Short mmCIF file of C-alpha atoms in Angstrom, two decimals:
data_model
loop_
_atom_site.label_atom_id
_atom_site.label_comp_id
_atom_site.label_asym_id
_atom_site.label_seq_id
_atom_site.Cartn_x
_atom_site.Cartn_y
_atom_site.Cartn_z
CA UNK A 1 0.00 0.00 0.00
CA UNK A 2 1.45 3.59 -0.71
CA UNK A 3 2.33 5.65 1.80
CA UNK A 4 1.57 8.70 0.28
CA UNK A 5 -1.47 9.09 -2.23
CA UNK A 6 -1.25 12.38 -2.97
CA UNK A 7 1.97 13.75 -5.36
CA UNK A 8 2.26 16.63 -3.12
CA UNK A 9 5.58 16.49 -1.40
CA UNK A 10 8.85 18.29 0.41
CA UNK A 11 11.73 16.81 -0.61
CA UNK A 12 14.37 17.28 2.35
CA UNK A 13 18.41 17.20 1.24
CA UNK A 14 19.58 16.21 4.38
CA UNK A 15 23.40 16.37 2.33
CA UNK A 16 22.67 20.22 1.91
CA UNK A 17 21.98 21.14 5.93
CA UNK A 18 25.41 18.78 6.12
CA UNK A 19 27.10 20.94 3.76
CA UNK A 20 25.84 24.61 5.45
CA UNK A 21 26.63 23.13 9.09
CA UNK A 22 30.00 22.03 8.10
CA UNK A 23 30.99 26.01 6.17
CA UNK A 24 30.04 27.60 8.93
CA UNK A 25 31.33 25.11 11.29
CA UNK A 26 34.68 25.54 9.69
CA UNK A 27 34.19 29.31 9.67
CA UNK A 28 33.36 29.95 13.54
CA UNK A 29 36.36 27.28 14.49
CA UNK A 30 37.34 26.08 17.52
CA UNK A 31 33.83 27.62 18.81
CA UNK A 32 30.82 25.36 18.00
CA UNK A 33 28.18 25.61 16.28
CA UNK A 34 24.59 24.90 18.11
CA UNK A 35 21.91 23.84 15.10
CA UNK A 36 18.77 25.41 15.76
CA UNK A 37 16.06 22.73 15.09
CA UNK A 38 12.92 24.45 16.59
CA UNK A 39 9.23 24.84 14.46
CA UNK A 40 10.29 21.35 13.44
CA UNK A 41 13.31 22.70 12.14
CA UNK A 42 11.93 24.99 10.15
CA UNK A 43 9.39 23.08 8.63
CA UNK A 44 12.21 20.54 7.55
CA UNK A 45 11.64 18.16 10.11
CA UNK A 46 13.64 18.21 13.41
CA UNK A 47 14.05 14.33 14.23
CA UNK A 48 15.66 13.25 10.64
CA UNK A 49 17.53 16.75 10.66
CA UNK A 50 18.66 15.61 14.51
CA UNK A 51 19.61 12.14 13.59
CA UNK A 52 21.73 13.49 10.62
CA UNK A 53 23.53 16.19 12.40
CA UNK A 54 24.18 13.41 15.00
CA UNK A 55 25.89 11.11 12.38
CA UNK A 56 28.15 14.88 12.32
CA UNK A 57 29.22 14.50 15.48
CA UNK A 58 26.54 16.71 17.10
CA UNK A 59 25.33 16.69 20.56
CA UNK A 60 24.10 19.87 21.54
CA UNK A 61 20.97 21.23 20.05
CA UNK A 62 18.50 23.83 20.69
CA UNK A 63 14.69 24.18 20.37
CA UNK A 64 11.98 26.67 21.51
CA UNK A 65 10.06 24.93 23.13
CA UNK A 66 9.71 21.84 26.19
CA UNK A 67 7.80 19.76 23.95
CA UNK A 68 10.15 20.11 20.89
CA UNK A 69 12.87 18.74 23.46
CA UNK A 70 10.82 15.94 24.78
CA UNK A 71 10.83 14.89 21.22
CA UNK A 72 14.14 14.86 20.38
CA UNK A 73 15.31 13.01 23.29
CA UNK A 74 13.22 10.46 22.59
CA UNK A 75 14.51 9.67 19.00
CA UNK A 76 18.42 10.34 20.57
CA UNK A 77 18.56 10.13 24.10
CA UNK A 78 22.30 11.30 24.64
CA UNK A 79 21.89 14.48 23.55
CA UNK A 80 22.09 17.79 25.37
CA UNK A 81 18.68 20.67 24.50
CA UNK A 82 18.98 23.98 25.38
CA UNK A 83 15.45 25.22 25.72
CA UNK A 84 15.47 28.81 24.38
CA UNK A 85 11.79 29.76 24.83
CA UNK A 86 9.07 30.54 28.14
CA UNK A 87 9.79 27.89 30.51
CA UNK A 88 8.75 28.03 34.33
CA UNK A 89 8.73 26.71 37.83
CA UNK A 90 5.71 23.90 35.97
CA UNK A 91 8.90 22.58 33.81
CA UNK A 92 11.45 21.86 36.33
CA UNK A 93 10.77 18.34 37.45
CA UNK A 94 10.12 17.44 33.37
CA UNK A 95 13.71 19.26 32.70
CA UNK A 96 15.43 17.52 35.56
CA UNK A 97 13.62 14.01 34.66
CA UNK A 98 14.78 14.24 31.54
CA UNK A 99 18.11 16.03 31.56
CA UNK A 100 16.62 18.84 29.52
CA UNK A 101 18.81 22.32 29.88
CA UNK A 102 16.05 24.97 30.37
CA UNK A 103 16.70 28.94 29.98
CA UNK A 104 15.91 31.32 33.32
CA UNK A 105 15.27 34.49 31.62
CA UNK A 106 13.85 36.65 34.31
CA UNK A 107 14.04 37.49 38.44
CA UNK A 108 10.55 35.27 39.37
CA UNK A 109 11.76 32.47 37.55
CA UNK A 110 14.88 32.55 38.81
CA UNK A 111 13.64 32.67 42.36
CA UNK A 112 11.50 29.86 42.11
CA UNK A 113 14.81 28.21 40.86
CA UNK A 114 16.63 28.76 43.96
CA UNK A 115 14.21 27.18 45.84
CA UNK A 116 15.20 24.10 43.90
CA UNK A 117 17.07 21.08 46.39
CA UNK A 118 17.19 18.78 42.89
CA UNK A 119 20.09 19.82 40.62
CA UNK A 120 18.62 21.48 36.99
CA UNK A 121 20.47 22.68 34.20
CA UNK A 122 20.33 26.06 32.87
CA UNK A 123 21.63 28.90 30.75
CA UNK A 124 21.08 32.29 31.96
CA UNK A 125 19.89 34.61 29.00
CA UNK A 126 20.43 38.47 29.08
CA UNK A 127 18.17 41.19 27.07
CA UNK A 128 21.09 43.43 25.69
CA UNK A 129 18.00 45.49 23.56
CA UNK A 130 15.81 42.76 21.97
CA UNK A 131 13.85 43.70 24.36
CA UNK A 132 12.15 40.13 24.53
CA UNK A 133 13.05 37.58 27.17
CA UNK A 134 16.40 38.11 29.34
CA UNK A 135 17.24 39.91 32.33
CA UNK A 136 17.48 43.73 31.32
CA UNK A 137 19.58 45.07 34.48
CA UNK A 138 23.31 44.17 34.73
CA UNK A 139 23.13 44.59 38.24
CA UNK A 140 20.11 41.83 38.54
CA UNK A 141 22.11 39.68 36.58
CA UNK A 142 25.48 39.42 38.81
CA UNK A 143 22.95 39.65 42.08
CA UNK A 144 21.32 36.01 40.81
CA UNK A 145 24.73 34.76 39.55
CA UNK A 146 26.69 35.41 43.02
CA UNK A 147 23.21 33.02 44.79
CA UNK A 148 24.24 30.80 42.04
CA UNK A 149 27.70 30.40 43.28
CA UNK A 150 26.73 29.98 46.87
CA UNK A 151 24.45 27.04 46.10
CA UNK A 152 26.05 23.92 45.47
CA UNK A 153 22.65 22.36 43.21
CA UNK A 154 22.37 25.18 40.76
CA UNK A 155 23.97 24.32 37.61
CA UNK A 156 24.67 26.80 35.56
CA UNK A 157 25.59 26.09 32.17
CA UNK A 158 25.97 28.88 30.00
CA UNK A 159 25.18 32.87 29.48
CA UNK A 160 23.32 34.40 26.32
CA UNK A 161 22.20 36.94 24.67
CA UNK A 162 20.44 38.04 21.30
CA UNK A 163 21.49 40.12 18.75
CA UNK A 164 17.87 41.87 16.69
CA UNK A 165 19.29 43.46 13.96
CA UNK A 166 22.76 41.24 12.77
CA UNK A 167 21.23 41.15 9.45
CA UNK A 168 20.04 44.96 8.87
CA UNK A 169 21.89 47.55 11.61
CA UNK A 170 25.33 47.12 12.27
CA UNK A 171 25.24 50.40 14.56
CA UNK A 172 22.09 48.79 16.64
CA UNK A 173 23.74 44.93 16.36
CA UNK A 174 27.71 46.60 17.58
CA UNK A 175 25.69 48.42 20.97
CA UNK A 176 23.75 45.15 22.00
CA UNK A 177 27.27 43.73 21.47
CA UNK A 178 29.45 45.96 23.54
CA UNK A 179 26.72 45.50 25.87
CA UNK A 180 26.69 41.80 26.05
CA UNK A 181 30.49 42.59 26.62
CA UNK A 182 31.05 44.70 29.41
CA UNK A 183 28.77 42.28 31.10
CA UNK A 184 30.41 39.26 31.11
CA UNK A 185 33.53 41.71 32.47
CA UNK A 186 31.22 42.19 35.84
CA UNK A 187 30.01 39.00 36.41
CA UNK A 188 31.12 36.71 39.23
CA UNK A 189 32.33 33.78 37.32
CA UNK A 190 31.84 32.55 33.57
CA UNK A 191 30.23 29.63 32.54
CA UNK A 192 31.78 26.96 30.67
CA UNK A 193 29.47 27.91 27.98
CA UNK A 194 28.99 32.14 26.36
CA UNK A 195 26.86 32.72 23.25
CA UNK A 196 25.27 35.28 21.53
CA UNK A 197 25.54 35.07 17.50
CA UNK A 198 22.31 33.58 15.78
CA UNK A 199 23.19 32.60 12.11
CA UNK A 200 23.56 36.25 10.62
CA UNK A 201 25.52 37.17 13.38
CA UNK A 202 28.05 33.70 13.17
CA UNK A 203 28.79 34.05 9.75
CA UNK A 204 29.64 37.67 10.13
CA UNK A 205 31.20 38.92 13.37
CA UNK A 206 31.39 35.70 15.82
CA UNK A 207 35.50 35.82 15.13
CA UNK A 208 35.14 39.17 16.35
CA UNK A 209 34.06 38.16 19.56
CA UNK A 210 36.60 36.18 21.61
CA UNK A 211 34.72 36.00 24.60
CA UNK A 212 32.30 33.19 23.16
CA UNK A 213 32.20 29.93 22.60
CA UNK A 214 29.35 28.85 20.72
CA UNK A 215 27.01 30.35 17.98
CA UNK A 216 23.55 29.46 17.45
CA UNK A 217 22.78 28.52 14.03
CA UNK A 218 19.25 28.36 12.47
CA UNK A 219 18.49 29.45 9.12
CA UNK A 220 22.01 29.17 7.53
CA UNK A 221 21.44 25.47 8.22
CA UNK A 222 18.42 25.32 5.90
CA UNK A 223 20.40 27.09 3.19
CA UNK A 224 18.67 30.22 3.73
CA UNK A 225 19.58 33.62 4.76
CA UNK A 226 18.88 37.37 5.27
CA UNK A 227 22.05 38.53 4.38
CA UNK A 228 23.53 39.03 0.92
CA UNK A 229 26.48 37.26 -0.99
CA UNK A 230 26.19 33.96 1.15
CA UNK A 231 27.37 31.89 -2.06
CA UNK A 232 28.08 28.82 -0.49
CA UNK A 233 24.66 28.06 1.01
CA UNK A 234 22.51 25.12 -0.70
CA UNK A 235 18.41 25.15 0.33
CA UNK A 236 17.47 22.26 1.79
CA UNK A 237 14.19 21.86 1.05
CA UNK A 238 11.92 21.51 -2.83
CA UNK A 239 8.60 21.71 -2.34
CA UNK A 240 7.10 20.24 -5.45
CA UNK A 241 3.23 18.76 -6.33
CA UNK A 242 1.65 17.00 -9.98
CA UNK A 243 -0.76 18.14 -12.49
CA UNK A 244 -3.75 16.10 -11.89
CA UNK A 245 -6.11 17.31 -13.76
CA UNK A 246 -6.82 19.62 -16.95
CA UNK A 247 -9.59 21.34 -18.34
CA UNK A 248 -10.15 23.86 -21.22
CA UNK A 249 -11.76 27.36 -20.97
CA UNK A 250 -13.52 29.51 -22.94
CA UNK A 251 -13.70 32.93 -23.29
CA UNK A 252 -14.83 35.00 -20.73
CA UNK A 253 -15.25 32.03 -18.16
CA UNK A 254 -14.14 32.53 -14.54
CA UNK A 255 -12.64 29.97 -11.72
CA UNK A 256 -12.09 29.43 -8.26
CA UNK A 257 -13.88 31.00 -5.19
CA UNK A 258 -15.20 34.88 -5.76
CA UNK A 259 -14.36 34.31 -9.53
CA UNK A 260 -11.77 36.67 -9.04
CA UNK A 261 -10.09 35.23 -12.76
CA UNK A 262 -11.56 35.69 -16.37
CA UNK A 263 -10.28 33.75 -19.37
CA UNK A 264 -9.49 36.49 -21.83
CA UNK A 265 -9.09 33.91 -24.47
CA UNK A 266 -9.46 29.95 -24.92
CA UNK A 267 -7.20 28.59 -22.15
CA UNK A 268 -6.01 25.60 -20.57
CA UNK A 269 -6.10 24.99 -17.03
CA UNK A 270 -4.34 22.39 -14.60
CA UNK A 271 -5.51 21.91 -11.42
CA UNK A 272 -3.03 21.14 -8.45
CA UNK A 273 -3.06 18.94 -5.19
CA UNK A 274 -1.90 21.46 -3.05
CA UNK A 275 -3.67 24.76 -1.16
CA UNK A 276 -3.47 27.21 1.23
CA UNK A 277 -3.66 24.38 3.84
CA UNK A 278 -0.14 23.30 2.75
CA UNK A 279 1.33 26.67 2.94
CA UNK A 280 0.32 27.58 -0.62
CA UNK A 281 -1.49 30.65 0.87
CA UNK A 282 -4.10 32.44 -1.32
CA UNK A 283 -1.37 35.73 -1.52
CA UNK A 284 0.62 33.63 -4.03
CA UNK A 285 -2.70 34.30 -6.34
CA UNK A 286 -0.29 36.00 -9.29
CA UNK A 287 2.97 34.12 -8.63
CA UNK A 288 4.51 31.70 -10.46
CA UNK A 289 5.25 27.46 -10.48
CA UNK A 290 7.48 25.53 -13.02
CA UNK A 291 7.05 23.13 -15.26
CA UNK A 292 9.92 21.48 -17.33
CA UNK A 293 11.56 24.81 -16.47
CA UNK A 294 9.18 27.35 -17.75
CA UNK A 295 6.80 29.35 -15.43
CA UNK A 296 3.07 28.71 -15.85
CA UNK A 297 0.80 32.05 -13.36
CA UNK A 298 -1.12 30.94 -10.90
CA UNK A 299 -4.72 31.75 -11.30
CA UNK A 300 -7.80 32.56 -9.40
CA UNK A 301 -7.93 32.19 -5.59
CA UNK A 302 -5.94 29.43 -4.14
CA UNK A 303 -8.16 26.57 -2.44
CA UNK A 304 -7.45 24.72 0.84
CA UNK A 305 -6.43 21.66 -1.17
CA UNK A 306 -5.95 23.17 -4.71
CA UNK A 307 -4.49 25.81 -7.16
CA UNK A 308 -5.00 26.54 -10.54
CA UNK A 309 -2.65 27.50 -13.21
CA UNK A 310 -2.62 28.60 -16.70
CA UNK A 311 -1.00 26.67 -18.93
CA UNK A 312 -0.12 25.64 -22.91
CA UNK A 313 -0.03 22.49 -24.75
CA UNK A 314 3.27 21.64 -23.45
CA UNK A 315 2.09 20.55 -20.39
CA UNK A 316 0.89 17.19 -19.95
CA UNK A 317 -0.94 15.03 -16.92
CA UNK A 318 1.66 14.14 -14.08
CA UNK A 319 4.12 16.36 -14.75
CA UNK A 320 6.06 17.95 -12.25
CA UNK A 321 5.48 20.99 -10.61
CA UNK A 322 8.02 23.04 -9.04
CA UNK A 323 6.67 24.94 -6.47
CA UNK A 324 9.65 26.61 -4.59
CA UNK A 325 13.38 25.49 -3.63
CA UNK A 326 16.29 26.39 -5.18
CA UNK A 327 16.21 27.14 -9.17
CA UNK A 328 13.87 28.14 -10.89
CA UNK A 329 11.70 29.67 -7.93
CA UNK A 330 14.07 30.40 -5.21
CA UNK A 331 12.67 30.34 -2.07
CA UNK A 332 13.37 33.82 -1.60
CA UNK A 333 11.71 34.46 -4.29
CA UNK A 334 8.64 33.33 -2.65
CA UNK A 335 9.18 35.62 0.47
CA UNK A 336 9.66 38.77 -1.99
CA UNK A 337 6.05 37.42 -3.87
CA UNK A 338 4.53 37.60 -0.29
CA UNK A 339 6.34 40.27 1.23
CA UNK A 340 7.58 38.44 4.03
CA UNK A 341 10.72 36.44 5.05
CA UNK A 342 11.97 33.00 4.21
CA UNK A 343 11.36 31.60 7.95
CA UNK A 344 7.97 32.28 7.41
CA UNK A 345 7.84 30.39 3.69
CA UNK A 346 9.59 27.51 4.81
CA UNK A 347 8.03 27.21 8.41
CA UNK A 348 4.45 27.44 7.01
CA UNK A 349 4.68 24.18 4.92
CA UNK A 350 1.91 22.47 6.48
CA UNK A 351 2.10 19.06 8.52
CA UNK A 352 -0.07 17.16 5.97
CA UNK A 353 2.78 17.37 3.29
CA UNK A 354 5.27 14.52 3.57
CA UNK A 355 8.96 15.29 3.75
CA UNK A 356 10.70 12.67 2.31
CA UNK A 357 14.49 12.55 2.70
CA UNK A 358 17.60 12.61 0.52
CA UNK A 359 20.82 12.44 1.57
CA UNK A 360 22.29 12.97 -2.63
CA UNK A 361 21.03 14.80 -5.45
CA UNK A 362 17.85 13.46 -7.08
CA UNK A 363 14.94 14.92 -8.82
CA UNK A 364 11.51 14.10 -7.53
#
């Protein structure tokens, strides 16, 4: 019995997040890089991605989210998780159960913590102008981190911080920097482990900034980036579907939902297995998709479970269709179309479409 029925599919290259984890790897050397697998690893799926960086030699890998830990543990139990994201006096026991590293991020969290008589690990996080999570006063920060030192089951694991603006304002990105800086200059005692860069941030300045020793690296692993003149990155992920069915228009005929599309002359139409419910959304009404290498418009509003394209002769039932990757239709591309970013394209692939993993070139 198949698996899959429907054509619709994300083809993962596991070989390309190997490739981008091993050039910046090599770049940020002898710090190390932690892969960022949370949102399912960006849509790309964060067990396979997890068991693949593991075959790298990886053992340290963070997530947003409790949950998202829980799962990767129990695919690779060894492993260390940082838990970046909101987690609270409700989490402890899970975190110590489990051996989960959990982030303390303000002063009532980290007073519940003290109350602790079971060891948990942590990383401290400081807001250096994010102006998010993280403790905002210097002076709170070495208060908690001198209690730290006086108790004997606090384990404190490492100190971060995070940059907003490594991709777009150096000015803003250098001052949360020198911030971050003079801090770890007052503090009691350093932890074994200091990070701040995220991936614009580790590609660009982390040599700059002796006082670390790991990066965080999450979209640069996908192949992906805000920056410009990143040459070396390869996407990681095709999202491609199948014509599956054809039809032929007249004149002045009109499709979809709100007939928002008129035939101005005879035309053929092929209908797609794949919607807004698959992160299609109705915005790419106007964009393109690929077939054989030439662009056919997408037409009329995009359904829950289908689009519809415009097409010529030269397309034929069961062909291919290229909905977003790398060439033609970059994934960036896709992010201009919608006026968004390519986290957003990438993490809005919806759980119904398989991912189906390669670890060498091959064409779906």
């Amino acid at each position: 019995m198949a698996k899959h029925h429907r054509p619709t599919q994300a083809a993962i290259y596991l070989h390309h997040i190997g490739h981008n984890y091993t050039h910046v790897q090599q770049t940020i050397a002898p710090k190390t890089v932690i892969p960022v697998l949370k949102a399912n690893a960006y849509g790309h799926g964060s067990v396979p991605v997890a068991r693949y960086l593991y075959r790298l030699g990886v053992r340290l890998f963070a997530v947003s989210l409790m949950e998202e830990a829980l799962e990767l543990k129990d695919a690779l139990p060894d492993i260390d998780v940082l838990v970046m994201g909101l987690t609270g006096p409700k989490d402890f026991e899970t975190a110590v159960n489990r051996d989960v590293i959990i982030t303390v991020f303000d002063e009532s969290v980290a007073e519940e913590l003290l109350k602790r008589t079971h060891s948990i690990r942590f990383h401290l996080k400081v807001d250096t102008g994010m102006n998010r999570l993280g403790f905002k006063h210097d002076e709170d920060v070495i208060a908690f981190m001198q209690r730290v030192k006086a108790e004997s089951n606090l384990r404190m694991e490492g100190i971060y911080t995070h940059f907003a603006t490594a991709d777009s304002n150096p000015e803003y990105y250098r001052y949360q920097q020198e911030r971050f800086a003079l801090l770890l200059k007052k503090i009691p005692f350093t932890p074994p482990m200091v990070h701040a860069s995220n991936s614009s941030s580790a590609i660009k300045y982390e040599q700059a900034m002796p006082y670390t020793t790991h990066a965080r690296v999450g979209i640069l692993l996908y192949g992906l980036t805000l920056d410009k003149g990143l040459d070396f990155l390869k996407p990681a992920m095709r999202l491609t579907t199948r014509v599956m069915h054809l039809k032929q228009l007249q004149k002045g005929e009109r499709i979809s939902y709100n007939i928002t599309y008129e035939a101005t002359t005879d035309e053929r139409i092929a209908v797609l297995p794949i919607g807004y419910a698959d992160g299609l959304i109705r915005k790419n009404q106007g964009g393109d998709v690929s077939i054989h290498g030439k662009r056919y418009p997408i037409v009329g509003r995009v359904c829950m479970d289908q689009t519809l394209i415009r097409v010529d002769e030269d397309v034929k039932l069961n062909d291919c269709v290229h909905i977003m990757g790398d060439n033609p239709i970059h994934i960036d591309e896709v992010a201009e179309r919608l006026d968004t970013i390519n986290y957003e394209v990438v993490t809005q692939v919806g759980a119904r479409v398989p991912r189906v993993y390669y670890d060498k070139e091959v064409t779906p």
